[in-house]
Tab-separated table of N, CA and C in Angstrom:
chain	number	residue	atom	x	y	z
A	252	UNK	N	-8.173	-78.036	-17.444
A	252	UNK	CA	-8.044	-76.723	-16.857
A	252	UNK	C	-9.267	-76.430	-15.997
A	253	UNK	N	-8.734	-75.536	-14.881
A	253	UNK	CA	-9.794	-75.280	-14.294
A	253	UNK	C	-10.233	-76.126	-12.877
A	254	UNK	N	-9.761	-77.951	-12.627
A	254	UNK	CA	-9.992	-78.406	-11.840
A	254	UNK	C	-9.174	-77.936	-10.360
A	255	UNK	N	-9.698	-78.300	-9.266
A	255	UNK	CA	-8.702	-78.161	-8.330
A	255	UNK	C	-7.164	-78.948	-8.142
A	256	UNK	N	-5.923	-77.666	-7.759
A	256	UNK	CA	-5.230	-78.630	-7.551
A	256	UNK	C	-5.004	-78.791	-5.782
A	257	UNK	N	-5.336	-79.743	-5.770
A	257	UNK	CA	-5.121	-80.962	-4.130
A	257	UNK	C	-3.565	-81.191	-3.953
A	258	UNK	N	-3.363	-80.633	-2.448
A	258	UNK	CA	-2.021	-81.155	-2.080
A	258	UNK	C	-2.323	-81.408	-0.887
A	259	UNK	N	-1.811	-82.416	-0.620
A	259	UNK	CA	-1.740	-83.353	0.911
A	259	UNK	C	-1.955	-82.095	2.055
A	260	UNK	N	-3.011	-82.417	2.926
A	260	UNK	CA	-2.391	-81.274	4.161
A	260	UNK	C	-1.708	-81.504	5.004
A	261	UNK	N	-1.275	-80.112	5.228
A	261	UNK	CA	0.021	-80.497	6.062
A	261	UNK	C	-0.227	-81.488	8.096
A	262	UNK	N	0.454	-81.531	8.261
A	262	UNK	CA	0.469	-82.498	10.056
A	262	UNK	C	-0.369	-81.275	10.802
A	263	UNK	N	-1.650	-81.960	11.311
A	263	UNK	CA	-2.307	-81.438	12.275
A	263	UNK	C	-1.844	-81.387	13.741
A	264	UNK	N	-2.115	-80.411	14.302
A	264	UNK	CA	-1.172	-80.127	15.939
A	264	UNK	C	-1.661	-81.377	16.523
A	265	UNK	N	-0.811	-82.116	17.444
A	265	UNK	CA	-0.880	-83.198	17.961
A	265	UNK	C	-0.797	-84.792	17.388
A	266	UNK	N	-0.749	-84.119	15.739
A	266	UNK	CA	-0.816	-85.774	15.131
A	266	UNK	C	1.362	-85.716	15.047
A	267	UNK	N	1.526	-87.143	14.580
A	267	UNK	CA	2.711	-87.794	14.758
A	267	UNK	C	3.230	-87.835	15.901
A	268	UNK	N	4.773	-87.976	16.276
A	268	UNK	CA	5.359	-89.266	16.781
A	268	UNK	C	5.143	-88.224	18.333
A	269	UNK	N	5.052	-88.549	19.184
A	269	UNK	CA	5.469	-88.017	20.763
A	269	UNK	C	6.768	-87.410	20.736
A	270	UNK	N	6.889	-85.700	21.201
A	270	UNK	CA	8.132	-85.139	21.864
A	270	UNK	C	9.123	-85.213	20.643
A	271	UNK	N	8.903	-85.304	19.428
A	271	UNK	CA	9.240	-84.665	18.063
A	271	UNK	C	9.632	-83.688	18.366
A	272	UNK	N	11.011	-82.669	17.786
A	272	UNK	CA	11.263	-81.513	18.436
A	272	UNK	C	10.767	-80.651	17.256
A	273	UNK	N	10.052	-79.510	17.635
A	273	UNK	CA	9.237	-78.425	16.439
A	273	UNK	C	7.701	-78.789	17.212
A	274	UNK	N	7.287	-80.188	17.390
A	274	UNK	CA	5.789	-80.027	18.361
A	274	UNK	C	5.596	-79.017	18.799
A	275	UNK	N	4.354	-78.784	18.815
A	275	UNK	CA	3.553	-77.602	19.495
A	275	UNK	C	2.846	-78.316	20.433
A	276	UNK	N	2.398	-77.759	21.432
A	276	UNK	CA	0.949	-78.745	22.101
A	276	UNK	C	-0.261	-78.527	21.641
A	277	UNK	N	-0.756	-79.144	21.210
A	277	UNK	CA	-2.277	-78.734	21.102
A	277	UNK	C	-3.150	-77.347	21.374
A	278	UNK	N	-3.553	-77.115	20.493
A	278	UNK	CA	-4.218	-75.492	21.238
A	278	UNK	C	-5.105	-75.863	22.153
A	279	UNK	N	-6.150	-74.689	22.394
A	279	UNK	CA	-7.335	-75.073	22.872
A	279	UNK	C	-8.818	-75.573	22.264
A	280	UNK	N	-9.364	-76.510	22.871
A	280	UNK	CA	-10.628	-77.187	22.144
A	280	UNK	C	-11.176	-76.007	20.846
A	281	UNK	N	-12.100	-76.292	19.801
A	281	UNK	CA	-12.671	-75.497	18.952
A	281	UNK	C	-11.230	-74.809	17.760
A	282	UNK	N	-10.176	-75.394	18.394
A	282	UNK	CA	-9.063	-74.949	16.746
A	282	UNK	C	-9.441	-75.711	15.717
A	283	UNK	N	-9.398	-74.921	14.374
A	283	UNK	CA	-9.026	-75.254	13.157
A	283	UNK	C	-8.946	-75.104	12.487
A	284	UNK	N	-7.588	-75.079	11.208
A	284	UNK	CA	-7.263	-74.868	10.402
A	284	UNK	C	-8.027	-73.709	9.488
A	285	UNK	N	-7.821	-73.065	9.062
A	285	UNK	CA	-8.386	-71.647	8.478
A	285	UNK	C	-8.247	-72.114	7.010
A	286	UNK	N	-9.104	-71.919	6.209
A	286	UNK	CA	-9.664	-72.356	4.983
A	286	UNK	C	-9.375	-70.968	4.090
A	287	UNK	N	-8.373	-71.494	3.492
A	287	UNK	CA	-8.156	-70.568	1.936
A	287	UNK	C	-7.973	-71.176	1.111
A	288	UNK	N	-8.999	-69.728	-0.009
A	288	UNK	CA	-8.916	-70.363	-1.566
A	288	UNK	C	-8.060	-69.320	-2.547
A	289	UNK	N	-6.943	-69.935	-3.351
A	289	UNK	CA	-6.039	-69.424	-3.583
A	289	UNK	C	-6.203	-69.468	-5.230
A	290	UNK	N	-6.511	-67.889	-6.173
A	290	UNK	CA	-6.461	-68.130	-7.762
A	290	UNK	C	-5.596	-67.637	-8.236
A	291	UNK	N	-4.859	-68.416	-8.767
A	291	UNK	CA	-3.602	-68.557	-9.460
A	291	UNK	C	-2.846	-68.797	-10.991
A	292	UNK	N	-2.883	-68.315	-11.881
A	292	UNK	CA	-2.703	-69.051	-13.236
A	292	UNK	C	-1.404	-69.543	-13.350
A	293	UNK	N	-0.217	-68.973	-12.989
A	293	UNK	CA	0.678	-69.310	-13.388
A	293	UNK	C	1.360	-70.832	-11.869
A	294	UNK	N	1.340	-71.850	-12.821
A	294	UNK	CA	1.605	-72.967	-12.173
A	294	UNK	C	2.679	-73.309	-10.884
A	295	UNK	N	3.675	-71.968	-11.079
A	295	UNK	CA	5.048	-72.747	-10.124
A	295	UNK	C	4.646	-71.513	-9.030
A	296	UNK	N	4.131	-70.604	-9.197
A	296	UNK	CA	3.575	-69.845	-7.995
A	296	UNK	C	2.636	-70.365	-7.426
A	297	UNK	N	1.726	-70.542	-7.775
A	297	UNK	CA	0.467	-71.192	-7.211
A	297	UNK	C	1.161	-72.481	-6.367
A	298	UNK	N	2.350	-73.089	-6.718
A	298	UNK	CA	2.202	-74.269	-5.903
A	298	UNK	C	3.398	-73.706	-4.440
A	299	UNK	N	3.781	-72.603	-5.269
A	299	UNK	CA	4.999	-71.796	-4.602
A	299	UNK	C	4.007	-71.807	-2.831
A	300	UNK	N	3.105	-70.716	-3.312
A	300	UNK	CA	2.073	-69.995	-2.005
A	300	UNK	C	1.493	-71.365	-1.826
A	301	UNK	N	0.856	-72.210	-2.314
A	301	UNK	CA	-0.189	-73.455	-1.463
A	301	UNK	C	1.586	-73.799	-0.543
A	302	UNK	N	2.306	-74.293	-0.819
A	302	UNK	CA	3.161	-74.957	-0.311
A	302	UNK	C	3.640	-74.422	0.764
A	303	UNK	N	3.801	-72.675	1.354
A	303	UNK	CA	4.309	-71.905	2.319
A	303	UNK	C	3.145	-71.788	2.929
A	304	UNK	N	1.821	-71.724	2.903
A	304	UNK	CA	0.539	-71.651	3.471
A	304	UNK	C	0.166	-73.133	4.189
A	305	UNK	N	0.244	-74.166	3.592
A	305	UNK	CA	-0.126	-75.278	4.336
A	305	UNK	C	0.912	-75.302	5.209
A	306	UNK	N	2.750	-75.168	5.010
A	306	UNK	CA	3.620	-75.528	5.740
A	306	UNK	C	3.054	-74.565	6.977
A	307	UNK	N	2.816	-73.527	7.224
A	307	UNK	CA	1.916	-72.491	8.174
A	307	UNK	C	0.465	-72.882	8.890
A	308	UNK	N	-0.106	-73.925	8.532
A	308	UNK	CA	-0.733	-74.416	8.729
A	308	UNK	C	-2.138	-74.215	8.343
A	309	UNK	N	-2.420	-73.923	7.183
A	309	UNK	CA	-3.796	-73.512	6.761
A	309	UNK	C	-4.382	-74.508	5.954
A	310	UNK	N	-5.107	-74.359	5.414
A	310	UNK	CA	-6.138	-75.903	4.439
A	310	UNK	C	-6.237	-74.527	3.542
A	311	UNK	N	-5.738	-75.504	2.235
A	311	UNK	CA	-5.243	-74.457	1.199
A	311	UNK	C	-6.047	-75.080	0.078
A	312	UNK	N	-7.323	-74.359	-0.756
A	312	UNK	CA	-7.012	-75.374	-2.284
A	312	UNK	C	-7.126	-74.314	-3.125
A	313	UNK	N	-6.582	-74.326	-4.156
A	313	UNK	CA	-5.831	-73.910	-5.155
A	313	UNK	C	-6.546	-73.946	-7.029
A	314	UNK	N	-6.775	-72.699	-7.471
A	314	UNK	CA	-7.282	-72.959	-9.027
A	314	UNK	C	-6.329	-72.064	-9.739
A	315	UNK	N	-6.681	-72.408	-10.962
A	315	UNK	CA	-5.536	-71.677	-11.984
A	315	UNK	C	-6.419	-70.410	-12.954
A	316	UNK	N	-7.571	-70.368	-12.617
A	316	UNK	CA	-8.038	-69.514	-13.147
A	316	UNK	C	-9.500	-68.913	-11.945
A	317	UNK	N	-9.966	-67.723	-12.518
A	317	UNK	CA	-11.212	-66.712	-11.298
A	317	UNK	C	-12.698	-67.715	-11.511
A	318	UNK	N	-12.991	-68.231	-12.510
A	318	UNK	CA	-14.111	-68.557	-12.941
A	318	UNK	C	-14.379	-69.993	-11.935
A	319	UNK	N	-13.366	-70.835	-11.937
A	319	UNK	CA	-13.186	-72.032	-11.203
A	319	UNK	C	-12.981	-71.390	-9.663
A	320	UNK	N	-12.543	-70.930	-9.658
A	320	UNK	CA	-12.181	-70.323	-7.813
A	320	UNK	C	-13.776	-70.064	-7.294
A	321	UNK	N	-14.865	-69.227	-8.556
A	321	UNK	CA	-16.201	-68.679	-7.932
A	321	UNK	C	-16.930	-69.695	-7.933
A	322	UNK	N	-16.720	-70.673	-8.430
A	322	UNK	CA	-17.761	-71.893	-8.691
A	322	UNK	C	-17.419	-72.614	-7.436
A	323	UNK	N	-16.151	-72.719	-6.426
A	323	UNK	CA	-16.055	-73.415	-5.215
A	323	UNK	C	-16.153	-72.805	-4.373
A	324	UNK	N	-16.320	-71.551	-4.683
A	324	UNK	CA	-16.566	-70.322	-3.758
A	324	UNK	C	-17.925	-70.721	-3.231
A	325	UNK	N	-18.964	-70.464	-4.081
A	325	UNK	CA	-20.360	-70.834	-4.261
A	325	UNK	C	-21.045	-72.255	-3.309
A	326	UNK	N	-19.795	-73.492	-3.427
A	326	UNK	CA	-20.350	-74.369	-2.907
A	326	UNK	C	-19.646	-74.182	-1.536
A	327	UNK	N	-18.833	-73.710	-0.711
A	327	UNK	CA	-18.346	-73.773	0.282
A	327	UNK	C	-17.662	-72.468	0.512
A	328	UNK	N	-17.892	-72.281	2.394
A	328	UNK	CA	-17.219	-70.934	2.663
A	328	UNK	C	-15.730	-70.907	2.874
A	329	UNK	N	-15.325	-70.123	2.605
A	329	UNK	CA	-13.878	-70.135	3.060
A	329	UNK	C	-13.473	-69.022	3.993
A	330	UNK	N	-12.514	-68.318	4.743
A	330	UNK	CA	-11.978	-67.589	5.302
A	330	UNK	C	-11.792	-66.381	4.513
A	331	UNK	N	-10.668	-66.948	3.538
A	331	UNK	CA	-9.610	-66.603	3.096
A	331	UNK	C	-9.565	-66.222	1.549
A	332	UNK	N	-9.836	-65.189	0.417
A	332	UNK	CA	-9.740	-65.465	-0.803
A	332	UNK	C	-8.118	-64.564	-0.828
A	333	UNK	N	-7.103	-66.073	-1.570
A	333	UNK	CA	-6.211	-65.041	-1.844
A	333	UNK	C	-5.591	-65.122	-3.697
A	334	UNK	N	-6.013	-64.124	-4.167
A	334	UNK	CA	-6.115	-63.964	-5.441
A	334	UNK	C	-4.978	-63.008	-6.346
A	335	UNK	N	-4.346	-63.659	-7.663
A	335	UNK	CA	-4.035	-62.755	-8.308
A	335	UNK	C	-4.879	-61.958	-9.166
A	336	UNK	N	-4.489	-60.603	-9.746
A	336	UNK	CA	-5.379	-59.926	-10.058
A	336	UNK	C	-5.898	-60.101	-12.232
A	337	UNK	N	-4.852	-60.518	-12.670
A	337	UNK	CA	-4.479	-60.300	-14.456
A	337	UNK	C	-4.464	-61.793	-14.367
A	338	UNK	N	-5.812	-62.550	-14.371
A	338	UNK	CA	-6.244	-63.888	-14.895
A	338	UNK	C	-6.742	-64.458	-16.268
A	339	UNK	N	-6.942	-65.691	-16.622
A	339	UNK	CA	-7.794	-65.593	-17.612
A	339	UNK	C	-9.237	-65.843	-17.171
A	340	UNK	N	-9.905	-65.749	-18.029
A	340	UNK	CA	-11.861	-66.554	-17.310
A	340	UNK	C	-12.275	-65.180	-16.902
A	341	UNK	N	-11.656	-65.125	-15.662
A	341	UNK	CA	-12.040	-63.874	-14.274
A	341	UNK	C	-11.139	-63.499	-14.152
A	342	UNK	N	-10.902	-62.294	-13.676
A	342	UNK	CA	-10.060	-61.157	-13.005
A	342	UNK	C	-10.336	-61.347	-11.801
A	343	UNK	N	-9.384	-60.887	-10.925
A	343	UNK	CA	-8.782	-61.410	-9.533
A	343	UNK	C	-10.014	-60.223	-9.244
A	344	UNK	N	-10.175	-59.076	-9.364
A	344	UNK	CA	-11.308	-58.340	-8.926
A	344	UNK	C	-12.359	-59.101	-8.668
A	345	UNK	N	-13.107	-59.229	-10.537
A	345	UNK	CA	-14.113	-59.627	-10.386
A	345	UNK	C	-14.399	-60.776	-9.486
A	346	UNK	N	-12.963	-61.815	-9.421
A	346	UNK	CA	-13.617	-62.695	-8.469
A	346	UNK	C	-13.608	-62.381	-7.074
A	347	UNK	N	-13.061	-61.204	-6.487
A	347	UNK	CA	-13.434	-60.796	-5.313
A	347	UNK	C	-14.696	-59.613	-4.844
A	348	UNK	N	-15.184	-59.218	-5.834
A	348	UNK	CA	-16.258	-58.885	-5.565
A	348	UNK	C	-17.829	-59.660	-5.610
A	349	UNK	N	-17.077	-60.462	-6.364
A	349	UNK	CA	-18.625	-61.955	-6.566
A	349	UNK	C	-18.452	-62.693	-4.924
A	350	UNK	N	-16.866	-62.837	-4.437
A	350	UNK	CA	-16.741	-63.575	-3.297
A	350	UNK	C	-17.044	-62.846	-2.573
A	351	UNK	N	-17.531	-60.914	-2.264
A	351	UNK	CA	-17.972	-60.550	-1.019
A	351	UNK	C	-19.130	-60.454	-0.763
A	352	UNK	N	-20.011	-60.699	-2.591
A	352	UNK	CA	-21.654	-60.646	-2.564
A	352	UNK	C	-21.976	-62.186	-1.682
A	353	UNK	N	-21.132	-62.858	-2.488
A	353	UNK	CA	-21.783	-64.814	-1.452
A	353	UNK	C	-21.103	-64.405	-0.119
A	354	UNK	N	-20.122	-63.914	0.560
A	354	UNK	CA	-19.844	-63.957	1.962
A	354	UNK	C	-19.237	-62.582	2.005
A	355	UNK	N	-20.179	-62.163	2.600
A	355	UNK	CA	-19.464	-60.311	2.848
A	355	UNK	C	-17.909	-60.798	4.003
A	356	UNK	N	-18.353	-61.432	4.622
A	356	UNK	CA	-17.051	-61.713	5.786
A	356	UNK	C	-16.110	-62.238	5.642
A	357	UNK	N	-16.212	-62.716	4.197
A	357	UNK	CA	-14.254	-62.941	3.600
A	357	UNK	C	-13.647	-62.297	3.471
A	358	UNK	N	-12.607	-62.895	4.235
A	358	UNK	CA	-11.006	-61.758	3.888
A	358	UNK	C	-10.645	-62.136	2.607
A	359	UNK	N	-10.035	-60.607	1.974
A	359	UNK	CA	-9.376	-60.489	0.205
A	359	UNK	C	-8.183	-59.993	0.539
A	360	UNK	N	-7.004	-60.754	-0.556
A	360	UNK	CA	-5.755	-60.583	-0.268
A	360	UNK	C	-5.373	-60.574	-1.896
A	361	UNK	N	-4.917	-59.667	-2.745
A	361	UNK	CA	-5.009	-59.478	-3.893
A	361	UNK	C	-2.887	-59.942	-3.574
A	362	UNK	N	-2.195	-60.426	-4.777
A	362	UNK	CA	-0.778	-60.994	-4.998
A	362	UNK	C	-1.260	-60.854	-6.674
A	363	UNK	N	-0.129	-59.630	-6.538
A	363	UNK	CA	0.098	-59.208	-8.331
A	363	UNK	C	1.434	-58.439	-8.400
A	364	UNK	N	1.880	-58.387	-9.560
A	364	UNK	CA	2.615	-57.550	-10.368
A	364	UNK	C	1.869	-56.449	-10.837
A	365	UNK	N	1.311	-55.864	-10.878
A	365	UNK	CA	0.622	-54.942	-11.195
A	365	UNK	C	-0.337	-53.951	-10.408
A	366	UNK	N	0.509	-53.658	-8.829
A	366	UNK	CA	-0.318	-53.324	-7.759
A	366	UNK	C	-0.679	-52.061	-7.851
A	367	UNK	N	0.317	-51.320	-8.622
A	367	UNK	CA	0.121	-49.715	-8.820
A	367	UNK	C	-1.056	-49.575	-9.621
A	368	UNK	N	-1.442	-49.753	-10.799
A	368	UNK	CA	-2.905	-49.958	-11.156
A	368	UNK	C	-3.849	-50.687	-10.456
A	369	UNK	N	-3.729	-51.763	-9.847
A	369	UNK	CA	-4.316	-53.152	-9.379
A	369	UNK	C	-5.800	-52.168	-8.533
A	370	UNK	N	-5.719	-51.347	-7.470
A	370	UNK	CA	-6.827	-51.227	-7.283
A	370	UNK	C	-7.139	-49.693	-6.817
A	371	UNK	N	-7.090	-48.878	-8.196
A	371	UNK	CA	-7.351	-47.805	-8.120
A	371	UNK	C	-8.652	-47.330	-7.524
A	372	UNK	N	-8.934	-45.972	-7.260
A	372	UNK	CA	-10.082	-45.333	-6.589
A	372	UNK	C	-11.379	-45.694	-7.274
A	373	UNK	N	-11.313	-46.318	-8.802
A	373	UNK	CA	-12.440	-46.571	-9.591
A	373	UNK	C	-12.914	-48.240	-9.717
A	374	UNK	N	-11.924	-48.935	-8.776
A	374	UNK	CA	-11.833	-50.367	-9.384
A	374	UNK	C	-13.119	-50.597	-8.459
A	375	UNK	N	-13.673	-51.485	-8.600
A	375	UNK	CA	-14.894	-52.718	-8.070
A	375	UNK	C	-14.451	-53.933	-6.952
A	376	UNK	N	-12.829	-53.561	-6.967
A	376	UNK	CA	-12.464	-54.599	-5.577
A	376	UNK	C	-13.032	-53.627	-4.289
A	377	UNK	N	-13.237	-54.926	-3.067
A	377	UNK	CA	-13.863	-54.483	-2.085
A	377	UNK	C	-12.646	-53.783	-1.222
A	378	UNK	N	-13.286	-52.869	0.065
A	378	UNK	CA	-12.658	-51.776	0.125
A	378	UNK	C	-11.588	-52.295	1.589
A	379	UNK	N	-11.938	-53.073	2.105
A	379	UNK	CA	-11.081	-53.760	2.903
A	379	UNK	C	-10.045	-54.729	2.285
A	380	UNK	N	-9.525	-54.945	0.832
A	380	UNK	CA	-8.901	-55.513	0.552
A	380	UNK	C	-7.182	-55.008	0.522
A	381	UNK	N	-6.197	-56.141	0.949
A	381	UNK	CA	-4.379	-56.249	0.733
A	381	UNK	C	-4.531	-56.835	-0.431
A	382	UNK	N	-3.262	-55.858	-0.326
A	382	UNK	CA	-2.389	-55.951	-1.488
A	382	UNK	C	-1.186	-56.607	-1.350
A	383	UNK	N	-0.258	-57.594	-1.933
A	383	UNK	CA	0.823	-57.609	-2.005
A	383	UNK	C	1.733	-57.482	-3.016
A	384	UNK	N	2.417	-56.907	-3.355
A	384	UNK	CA	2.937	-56.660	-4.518
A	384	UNK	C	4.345	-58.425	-4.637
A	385	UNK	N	4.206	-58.629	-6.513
A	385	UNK	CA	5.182	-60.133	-7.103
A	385	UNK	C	6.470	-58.799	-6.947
A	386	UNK	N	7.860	-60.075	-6.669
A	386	UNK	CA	7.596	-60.783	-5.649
A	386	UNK	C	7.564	-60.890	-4.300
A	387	UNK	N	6.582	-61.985	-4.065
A	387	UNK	CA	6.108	-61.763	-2.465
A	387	UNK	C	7.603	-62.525	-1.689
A	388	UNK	N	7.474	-62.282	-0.329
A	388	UNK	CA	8.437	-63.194	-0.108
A	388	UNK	C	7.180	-64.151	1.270
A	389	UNK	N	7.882	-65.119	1.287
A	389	UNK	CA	6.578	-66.007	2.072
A	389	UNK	C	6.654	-65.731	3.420
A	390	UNK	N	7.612	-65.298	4.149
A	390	UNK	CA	6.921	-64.867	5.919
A	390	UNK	C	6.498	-63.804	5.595
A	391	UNK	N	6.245	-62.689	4.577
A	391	UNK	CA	5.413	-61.780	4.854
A	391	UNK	C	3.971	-62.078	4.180
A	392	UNK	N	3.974	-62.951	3.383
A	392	UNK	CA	3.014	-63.516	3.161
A	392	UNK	C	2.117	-64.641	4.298
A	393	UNK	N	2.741	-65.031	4.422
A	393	UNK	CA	2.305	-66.119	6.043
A	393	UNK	C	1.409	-64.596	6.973
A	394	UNK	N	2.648	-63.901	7.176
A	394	UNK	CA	2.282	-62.819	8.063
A	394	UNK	C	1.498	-62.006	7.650
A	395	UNK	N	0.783	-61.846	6.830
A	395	UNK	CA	-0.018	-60.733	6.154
A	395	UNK	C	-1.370	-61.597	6.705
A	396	UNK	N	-1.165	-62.995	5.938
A	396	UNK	CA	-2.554	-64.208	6.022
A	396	UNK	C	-3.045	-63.885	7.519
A	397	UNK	N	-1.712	-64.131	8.530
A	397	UNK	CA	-1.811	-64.835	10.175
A	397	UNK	C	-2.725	-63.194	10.320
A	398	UNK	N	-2.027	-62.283	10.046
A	398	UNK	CA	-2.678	-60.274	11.178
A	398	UNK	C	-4.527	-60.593	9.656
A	399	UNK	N	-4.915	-60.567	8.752
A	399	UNK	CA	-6.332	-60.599	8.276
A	399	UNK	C	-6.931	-61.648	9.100
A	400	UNK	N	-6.402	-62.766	8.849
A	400	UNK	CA	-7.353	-63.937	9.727
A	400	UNK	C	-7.709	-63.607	11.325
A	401	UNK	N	-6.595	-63.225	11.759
A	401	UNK	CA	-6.856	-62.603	13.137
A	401	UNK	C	-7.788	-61.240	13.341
A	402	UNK	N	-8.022	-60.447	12.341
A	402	UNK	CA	-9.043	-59.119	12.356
A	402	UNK	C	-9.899	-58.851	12.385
């Protein structure tokens, strides 16, 4: 428990076969992939969101609990923290307020069942943080990721 789970990333713009239909062309010089870290306990969601996020094209890695998410937090920046909130170890809070002390300039994207409490006027999550309320459905999830990353 606790290690990362690794899934293949998805096809970088311009890699495979020539004139493939779905190709994109290449963006412009300086693209790449937007780095999110995704805490998750329950197993078939977590692979649910890594799996609609890489297919979208992001570099996704993935923990099952807050305590493991802050410890890779710590060694590397990411973009992106997108967290549930009712973990074990850590709370999806606490690990987003530890992730805005190491990088004030991460985006927080809280995914819970429990949004109506999730971040009341008294909670310790940071004040620029989404919400999405379980269940999500994944283009508004894609689309929530694509309009923060862009802000």
């Amino acid at each position: 428990m606790g290690s990362p789970d690794l899934y293949p990333a998805p096809r970088l713009w311009g890699q495979g076969k020539q004139g493939c239909a779905g190709d994109s062309p290449a963006p412009s010089t300086g693209w790449k992939m937007a780095k999110i870290i995704l805490a998750e306990d329950d197993n078939d969601m977590r692979r649910f969101l890594v799996k609609a996020l890489q297919n979208a094209g992001y570099d996704v890695i993935s923990f099952d609990n807050g305590l493991s998410a802050y410890q890779r937090l710590r060694e590397e920046p990411f973009e992106l923290l997108l967290t549930d909130i009712v973990m074990p170890e850590m709370d999806g809070i606490e690990l987003a307020r530890r992730a805005s002390e190491l990088d004030p300039d991460i985006k927080i994207m809280f995914i819970t069942g429990f949004a109506a409490v999730a971040l009341n006027s008294d909670s310790a999550a940071p004040k620029n943080a989404k919400v999405l309320s379980k269940p999500v459905h994944l283009r508004e999830l894609v689309s929530e990721v694509g309009k923060m990353l862009a802000a």
